[in-house]
mmCIF file of C-alpha atoms and ligand atoms in Angstrom:
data_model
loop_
_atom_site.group_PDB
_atom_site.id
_atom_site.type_symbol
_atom_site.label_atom_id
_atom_site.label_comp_id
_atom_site.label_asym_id
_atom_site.label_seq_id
_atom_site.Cartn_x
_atom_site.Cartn_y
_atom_site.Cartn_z
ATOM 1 C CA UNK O 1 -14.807 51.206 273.850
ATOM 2 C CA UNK O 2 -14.758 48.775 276.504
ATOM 3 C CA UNK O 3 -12.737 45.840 276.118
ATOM 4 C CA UNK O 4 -14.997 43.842 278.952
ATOM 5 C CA UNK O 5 -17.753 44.662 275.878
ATOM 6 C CA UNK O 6 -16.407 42.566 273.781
ATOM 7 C CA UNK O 7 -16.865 39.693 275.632
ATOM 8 C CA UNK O 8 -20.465 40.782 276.829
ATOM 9 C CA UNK O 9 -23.340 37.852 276.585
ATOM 10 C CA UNK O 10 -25.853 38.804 279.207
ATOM 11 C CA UNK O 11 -29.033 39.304 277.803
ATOM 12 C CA UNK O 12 -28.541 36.242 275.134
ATOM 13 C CA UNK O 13 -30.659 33.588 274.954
ATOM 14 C CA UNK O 14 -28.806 30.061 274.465
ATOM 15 C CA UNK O 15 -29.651 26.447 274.284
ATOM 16 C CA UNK O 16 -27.018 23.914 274.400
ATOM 17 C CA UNK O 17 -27.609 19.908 273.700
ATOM 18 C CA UNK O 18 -25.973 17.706 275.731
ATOM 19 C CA UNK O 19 -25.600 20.435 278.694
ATOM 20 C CA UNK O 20 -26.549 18.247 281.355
ATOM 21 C CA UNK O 21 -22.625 17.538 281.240
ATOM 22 C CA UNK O 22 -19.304 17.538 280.636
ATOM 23 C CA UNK O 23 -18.469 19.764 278.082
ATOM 24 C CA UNK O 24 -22.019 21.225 277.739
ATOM 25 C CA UNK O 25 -22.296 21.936 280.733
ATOM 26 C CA UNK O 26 -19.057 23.546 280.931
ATOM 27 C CA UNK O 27 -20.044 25.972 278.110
ATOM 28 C CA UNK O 28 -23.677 26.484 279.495
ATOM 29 C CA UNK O 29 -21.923 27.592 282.657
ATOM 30 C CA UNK O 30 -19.530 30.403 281.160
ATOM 31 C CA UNK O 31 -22.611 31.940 279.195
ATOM 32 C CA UNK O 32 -25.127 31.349 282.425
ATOM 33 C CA UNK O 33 -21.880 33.306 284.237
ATOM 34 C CA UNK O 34 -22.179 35.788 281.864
ATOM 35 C CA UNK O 35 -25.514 36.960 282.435
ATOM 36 C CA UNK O 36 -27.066 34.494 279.550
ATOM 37 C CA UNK O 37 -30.585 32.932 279.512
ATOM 38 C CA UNK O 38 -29.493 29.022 279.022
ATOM 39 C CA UNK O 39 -31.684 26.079 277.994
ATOM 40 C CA UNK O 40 -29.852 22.853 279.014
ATOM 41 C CA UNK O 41 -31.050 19.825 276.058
ATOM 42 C CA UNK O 42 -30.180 16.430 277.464
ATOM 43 C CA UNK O 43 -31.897 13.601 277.347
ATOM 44 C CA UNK O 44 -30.601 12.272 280.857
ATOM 45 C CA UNK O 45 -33.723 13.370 283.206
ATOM 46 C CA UNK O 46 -31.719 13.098 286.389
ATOM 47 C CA UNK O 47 -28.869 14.596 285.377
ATOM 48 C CA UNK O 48 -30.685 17.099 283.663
ATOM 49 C CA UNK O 49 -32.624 18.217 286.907
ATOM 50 C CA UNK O 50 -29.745 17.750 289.078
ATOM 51 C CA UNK O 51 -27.527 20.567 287.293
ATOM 52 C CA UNK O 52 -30.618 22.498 286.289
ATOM 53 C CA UNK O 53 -31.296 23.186 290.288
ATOM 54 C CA UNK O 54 -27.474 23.596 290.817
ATOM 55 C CA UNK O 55 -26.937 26.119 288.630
ATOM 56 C CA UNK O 56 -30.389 27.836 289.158
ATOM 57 C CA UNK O 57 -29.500 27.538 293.354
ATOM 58 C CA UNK O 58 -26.479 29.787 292.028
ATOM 59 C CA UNK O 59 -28.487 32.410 290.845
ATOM 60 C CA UNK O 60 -27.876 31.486 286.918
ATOM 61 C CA UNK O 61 -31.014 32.008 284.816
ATOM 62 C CA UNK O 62 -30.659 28.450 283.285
ATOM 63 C CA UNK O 63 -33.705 26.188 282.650
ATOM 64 C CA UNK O 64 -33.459 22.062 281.327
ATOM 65 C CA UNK O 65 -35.381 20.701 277.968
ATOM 66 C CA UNK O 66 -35.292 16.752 278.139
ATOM 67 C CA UNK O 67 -35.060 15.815 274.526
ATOM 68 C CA UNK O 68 -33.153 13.590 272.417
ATOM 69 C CA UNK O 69 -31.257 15.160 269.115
ATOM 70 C CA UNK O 70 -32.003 12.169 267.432
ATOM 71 C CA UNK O 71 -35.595 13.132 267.249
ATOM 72 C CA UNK O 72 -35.660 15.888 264.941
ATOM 73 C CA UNK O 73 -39.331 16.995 265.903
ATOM 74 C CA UNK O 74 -38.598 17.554 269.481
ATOM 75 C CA UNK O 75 -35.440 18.774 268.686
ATOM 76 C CA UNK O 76 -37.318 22.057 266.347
ATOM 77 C CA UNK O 77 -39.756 21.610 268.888
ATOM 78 C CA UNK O 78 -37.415 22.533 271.596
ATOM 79 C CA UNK O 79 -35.848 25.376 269.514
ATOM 80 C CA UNK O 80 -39.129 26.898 269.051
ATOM 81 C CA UNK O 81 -40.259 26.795 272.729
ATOM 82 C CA UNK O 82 -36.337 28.447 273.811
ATOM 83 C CA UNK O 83 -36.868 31.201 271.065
ATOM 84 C CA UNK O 84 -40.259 32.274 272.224
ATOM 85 C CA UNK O 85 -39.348 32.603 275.842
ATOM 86 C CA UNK O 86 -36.134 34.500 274.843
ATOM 87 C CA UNK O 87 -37.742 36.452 272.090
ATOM 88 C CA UNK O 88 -35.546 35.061 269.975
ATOM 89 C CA UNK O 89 -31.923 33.161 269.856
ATOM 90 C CA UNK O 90 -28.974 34.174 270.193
ATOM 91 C CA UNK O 91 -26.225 31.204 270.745
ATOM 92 C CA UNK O 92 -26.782 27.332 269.847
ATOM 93 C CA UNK O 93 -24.550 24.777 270.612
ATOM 94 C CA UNK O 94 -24.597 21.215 268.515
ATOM 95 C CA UNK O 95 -22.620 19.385 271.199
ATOM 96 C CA UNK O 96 -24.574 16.531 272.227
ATOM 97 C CA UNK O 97 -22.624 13.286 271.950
ATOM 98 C CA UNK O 98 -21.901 9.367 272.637
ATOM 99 C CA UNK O 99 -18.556 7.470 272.792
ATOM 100 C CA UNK O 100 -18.767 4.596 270.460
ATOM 101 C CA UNK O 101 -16.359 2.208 272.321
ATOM 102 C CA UNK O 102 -13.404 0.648 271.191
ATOM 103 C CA UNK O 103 -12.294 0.795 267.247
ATOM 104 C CA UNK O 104 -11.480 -1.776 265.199
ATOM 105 C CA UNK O 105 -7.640 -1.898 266.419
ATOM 106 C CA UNK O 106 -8.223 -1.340 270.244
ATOM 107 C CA UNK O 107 -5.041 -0.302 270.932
ATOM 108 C CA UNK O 108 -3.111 3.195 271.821
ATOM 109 C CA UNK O 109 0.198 4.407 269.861
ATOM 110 C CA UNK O 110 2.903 4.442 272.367
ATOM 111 C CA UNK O 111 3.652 1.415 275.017
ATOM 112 C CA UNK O 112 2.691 3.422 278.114
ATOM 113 C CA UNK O 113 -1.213 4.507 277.125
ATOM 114 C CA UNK O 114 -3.633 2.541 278.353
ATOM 115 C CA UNK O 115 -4.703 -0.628 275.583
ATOM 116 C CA UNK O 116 -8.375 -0.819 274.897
ATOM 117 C CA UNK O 117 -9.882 -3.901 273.569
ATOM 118 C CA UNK O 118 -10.428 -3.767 269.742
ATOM 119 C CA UNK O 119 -12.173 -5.557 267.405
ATOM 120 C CA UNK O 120 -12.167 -6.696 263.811
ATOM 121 C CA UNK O 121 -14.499 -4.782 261.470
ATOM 122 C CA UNK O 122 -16.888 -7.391 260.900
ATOM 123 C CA UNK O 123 -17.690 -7.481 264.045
ATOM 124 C CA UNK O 124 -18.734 -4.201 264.047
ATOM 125 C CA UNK O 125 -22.636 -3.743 264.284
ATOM 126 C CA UNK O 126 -25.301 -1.662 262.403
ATOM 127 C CA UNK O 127 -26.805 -0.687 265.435
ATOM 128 C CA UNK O 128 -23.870 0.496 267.254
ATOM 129 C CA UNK O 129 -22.732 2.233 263.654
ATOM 130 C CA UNK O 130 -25.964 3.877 263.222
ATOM 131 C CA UNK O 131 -26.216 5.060 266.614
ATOM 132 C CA UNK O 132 -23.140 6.902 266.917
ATOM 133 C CA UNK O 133 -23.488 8.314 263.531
ATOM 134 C CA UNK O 134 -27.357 9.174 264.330
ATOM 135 C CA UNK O 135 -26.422 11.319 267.871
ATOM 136 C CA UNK O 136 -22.599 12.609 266.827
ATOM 137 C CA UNK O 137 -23.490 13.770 262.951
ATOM 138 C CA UNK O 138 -27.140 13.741 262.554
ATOM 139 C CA UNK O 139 -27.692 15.099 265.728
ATOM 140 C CA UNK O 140 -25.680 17.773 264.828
ATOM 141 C CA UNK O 141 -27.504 18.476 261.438
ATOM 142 C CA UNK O 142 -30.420 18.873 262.889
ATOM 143 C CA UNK O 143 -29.406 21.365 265.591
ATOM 144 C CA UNK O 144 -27.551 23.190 263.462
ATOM 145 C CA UNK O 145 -30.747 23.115 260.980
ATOM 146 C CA UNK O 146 -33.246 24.342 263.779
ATOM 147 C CA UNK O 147 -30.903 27.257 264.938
ATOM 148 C CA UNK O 148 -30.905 28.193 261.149
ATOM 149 C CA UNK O 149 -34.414 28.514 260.937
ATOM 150 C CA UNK O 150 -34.637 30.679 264.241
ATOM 151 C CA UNK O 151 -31.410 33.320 263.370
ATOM 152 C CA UNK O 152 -31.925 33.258 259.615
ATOM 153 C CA UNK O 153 -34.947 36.451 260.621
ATOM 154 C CA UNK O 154 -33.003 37.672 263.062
ATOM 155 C CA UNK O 155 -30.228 38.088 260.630
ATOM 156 C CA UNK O 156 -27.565 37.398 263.426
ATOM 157 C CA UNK O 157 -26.371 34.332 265.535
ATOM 158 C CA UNK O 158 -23.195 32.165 266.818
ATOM 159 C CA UNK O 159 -23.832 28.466 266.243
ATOM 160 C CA UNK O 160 -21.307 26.486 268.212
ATOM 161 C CA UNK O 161 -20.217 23.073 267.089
ATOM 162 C CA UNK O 162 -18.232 20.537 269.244
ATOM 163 C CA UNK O 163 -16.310 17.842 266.859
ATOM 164 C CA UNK O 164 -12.839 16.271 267.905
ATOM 165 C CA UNK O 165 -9.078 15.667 267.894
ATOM 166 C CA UNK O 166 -10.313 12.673 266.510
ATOM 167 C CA UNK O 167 -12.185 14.581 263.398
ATOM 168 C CA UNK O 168 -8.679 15.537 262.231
ATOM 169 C CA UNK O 169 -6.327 12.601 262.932
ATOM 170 C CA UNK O 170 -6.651 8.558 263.231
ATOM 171 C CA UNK O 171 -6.855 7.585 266.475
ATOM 172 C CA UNK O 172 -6.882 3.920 266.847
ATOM 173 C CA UNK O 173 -8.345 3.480 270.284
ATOM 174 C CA UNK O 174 -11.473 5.548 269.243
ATOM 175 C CA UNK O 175 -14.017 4.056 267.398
ATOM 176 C CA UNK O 176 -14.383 4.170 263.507
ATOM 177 C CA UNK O 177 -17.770 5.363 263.740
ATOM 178 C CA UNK O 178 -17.005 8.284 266.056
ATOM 179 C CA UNK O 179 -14.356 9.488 263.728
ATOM 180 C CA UNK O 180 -16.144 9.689 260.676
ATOM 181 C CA UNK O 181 -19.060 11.179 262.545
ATOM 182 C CA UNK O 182 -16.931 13.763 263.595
ATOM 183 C CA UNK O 183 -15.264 14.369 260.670
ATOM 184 C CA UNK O 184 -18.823 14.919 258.914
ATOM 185 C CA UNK O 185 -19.611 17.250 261.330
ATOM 186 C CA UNK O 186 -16.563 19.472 261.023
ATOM 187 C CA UNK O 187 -17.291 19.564 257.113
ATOM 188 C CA UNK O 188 -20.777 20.358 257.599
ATOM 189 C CA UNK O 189 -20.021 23.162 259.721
ATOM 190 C CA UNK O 190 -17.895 25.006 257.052
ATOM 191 C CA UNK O 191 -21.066 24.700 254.649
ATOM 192 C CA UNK O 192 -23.398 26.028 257.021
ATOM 193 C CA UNK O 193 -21.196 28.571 258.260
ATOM 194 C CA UNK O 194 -20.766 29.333 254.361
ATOM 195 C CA UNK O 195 -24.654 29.382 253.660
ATOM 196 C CA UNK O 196 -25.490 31.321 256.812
ATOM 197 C CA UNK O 197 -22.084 34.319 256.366
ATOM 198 C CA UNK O 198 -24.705 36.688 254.406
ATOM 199 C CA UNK O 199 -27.307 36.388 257.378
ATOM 200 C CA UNK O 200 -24.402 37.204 259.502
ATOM 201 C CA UNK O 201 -24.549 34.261 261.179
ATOM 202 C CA UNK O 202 -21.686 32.884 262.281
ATOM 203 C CA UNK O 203 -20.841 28.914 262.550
ATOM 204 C CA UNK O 204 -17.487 27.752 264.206
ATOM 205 C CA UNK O 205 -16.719 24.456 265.584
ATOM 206 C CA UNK O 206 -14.316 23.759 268.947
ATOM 207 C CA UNK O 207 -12.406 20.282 268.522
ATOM 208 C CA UNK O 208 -11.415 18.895 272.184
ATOM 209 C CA UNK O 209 -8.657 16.818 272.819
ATOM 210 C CA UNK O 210 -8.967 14.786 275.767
ATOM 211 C CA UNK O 211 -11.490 16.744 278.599
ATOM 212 C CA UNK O 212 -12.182 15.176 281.680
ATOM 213 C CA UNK O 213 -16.291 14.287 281.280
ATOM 214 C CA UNK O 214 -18.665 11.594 281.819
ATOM 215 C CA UNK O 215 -18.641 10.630 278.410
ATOM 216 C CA UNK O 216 -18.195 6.377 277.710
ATOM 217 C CA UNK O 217 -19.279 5.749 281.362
ATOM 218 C CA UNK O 218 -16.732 8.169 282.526
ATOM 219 C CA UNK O 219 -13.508 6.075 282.427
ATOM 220 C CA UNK O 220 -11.707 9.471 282.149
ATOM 221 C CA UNK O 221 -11.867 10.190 285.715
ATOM 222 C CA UNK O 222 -9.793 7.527 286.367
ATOM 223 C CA UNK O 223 -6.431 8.999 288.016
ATOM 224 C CA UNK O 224 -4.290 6.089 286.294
ATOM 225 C CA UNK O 225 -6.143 6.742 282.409
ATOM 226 C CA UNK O 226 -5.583 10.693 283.509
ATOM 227 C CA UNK O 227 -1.592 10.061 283.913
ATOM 228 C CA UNK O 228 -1.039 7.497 280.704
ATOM 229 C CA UNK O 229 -2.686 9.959 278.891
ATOM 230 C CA UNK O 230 -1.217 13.037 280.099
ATOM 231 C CA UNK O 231 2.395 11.690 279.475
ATOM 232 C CA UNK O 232 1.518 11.699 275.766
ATOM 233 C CA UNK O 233 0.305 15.651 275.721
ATOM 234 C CA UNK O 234 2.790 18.088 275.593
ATOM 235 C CA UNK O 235 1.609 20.260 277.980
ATOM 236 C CA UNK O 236 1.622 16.988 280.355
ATOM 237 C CA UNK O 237 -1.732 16.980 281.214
ATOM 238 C CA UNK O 238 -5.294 16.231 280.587
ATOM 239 C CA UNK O 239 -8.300 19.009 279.676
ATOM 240 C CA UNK O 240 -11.050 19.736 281.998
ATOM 241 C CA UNK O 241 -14.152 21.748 280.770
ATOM 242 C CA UNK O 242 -12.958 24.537 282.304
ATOM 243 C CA UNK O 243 -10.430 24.738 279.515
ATOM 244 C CA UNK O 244 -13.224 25.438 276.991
ATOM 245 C CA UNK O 245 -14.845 28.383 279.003
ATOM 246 C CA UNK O 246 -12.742 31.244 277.260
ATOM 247 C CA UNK O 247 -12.868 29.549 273.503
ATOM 248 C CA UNK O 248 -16.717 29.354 273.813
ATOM 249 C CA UNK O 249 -16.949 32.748 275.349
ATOM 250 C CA UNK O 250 -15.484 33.956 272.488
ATOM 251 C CA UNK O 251 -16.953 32.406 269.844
ATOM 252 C CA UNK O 252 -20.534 33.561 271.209
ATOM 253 C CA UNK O 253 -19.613 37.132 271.923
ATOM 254 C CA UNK O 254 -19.195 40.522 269.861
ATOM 255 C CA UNK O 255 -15.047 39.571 270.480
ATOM 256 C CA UNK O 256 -15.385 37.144 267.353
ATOM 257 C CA UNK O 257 -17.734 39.042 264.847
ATOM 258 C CA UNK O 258 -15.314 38.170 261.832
ATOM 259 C CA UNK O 259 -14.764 34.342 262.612
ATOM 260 C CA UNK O 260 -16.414 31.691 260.791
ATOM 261 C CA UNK O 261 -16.009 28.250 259.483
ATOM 262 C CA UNK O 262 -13.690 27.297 262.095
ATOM 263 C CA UNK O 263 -12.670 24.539 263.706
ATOM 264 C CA UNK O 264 -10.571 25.135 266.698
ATOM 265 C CA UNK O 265 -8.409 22.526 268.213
ATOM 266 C CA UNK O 266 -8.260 22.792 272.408
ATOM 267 C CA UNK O 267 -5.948 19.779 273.098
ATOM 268 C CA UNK O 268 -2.858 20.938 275.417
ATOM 269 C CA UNK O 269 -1.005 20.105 272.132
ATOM 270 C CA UNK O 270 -1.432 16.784 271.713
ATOM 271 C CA UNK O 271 -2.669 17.361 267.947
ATOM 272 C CA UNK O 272 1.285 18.029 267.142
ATOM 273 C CA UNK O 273 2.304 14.949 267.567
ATOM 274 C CA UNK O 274 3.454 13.943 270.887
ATOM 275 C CA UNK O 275 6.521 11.727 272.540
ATOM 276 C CA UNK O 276 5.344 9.586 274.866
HETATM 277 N N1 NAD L 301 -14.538 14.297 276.569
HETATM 278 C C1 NAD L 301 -13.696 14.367 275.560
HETATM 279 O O1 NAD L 301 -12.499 14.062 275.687
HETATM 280 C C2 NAD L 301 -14.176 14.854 274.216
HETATM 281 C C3 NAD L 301 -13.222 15.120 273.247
HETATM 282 C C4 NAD L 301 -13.634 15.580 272.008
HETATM 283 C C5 NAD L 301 -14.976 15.761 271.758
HETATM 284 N N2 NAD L 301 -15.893 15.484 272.706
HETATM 285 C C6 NAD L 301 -17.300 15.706 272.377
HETATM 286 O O2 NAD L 301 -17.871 16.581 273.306
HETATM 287 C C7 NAD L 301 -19.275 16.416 273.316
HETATM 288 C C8 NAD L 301 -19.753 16.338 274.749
HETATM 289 O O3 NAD L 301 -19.260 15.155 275.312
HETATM 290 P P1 NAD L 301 -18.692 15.067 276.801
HETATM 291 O O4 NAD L 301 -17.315 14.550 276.727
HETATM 292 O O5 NAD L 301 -18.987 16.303 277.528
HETATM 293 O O6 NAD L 301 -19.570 13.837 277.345
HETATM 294 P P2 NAD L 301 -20.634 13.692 278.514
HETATM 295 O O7 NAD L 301 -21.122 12.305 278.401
HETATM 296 O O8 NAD L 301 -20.072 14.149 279.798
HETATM 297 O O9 NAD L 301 -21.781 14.710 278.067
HETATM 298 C C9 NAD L 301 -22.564 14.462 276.931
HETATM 299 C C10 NAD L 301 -24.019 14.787 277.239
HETATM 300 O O10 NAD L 301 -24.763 14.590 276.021
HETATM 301 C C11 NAD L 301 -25.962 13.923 276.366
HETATM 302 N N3 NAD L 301 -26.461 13.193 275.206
HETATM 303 C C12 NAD L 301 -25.959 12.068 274.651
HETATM 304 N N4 NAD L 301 -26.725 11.670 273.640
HETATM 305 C C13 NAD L 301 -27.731 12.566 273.535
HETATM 306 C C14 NAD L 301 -28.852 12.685 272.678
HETATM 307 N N5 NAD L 301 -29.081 11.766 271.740
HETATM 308 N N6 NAD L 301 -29.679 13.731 272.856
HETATM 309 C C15 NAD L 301 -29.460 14.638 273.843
HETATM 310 N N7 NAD L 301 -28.426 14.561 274.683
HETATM 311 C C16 NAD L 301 -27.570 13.540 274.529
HETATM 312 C C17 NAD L 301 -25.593 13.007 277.506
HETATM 313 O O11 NAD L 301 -26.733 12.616 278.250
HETATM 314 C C18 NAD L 301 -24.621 13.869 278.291
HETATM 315 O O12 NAD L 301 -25.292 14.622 279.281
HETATM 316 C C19 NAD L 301 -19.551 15.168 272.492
HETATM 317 O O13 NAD L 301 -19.972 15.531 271.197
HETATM 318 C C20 NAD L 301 -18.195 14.501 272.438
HETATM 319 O O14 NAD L 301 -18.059 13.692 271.309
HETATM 320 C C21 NAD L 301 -15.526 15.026 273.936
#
């Protein structure tokens, strides 16, 4: 056996939503790196063909779907058009998501992270509510839905769900509507991976800490947010896609046959409770 086997993806065919970016595009860039057929899903056209002829001008075989999860037709519409030009699918990943702003309390534990504006919960509107839940838990449903109907045949398949610190723990500066989307999502993914086990598919979820994306207008690139919030990690510092590369590797390759139902924290620590 060869150990670099284990780890072997070219050949697969892949769709990720939200891989115009961030975190997406960070995992549609491992498996594109490792010799897999990638469909970018975004629904941001320009940054959509921007990275599509990036990573295409690198000799990846990647190519971009614009489509919103929210709209479950396109969305099994999508699948269905990546599965017929791959002969079939290999690797999904339910990742496409929206910040929701500040929560109700607007404010970080510990005196030295940046404060946030809050706001009291009846201010708090349907729209913005339904939105976030809509992309960051329906969304996933209905990706994790359409790769179901695709490897279900196949009788194989590694769905890939991104959820959150914040599924696991109260975070005050996030917003109340991004946690309990995320939350939903992580214990939807342990029922599907349960339903799917005897197809041997296989449905984990990776929960980021803080990565350094675009996501909420892309505040996070901001050197001074970057060092408040580093101080409170205990590794003392913030995540960066390219911290996800290995974990999603992984969890699409032969190397994690016997892994399901997981959700995987990649944080630098910060889950354990950090001093400031
Ligand atoms: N950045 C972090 O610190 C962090 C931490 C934990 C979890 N996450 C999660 O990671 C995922 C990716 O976020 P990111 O940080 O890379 O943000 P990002 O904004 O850089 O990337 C998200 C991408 O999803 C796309 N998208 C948004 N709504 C969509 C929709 N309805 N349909 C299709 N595409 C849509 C956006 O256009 C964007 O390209 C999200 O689910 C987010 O909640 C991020």
């Amino acid at each position: 056996m060869k150990i670099s086997d284990l780890f072997d993806v070219s050949g697969y065919g892949a769709i990720v939503t939200g891989g115009a970016s961030g975190i997406g595009l960070g995992y549609a860039e491992v498996l594109a790196a490792g010799g897999a057929r990638v469909t970018l899903l975004d629904l941001d056209a320009a940054r959509l063909e921007a990275e599509t002829r990036r990573l295409c001008r690198e000799g990846f075989d990647v190519r971009a779907c614009l489509a919103d999860v929210t709209d479950h037709g396109a969305l099994d519409a999508a699948f269905d058009e990546a599965a017929a030009l791959y002969g079939g699918l290999d690797a999904a990943f339910a990742n496409a998501g929206i910040d929701p702003g500040a929560g109700f309390v607007g404010a970080w534990a510990g005196s030295e992270r940046p404060r946030l504006p809050g706001g009291a919960i009846e201010n708090y509107t349907d729209e913005r509510w339904n939105r976030v839940i809509d992309v960051n838990l329906n969304g996933i449903f209905a990706t994790v839905r359409a790769a179901a109907r695709h490897m279900k045949p196949q009788r194989r398949g590694r769905i890939v769900v991104t959820t959150s610190l914040a599924s696991t723990r109260i975070e005050p500066a996030i917003g109340a509507a991004y946690m309990t989307a995320k939350a939903g999502a992580a214990q939807f993914m342990k029922t599907a991976a349960l339903e799917l086990a005897a197809y041997g598919i296989t449905v984990n979820a990776i929960a980021p800490g803080y990565i350094v994306t675009n996501i909420g207008g892309g505040h996070a690139h901001d050197p001074e947010e970057q060092a408040a919030v580093a101080r409170a990690i205990p590794m003392r510092r913030v995540g960066f896609p390219r911290d996800l590369y290995g974990l999603a590797l992984f969890l699409v390759s032969p190397a994690s046959d016997y892994v399901t139902g997981q959700e995987i924290v990649v944080d630098g620590g910060w889950g354990l409770g950090a001093a400031d």
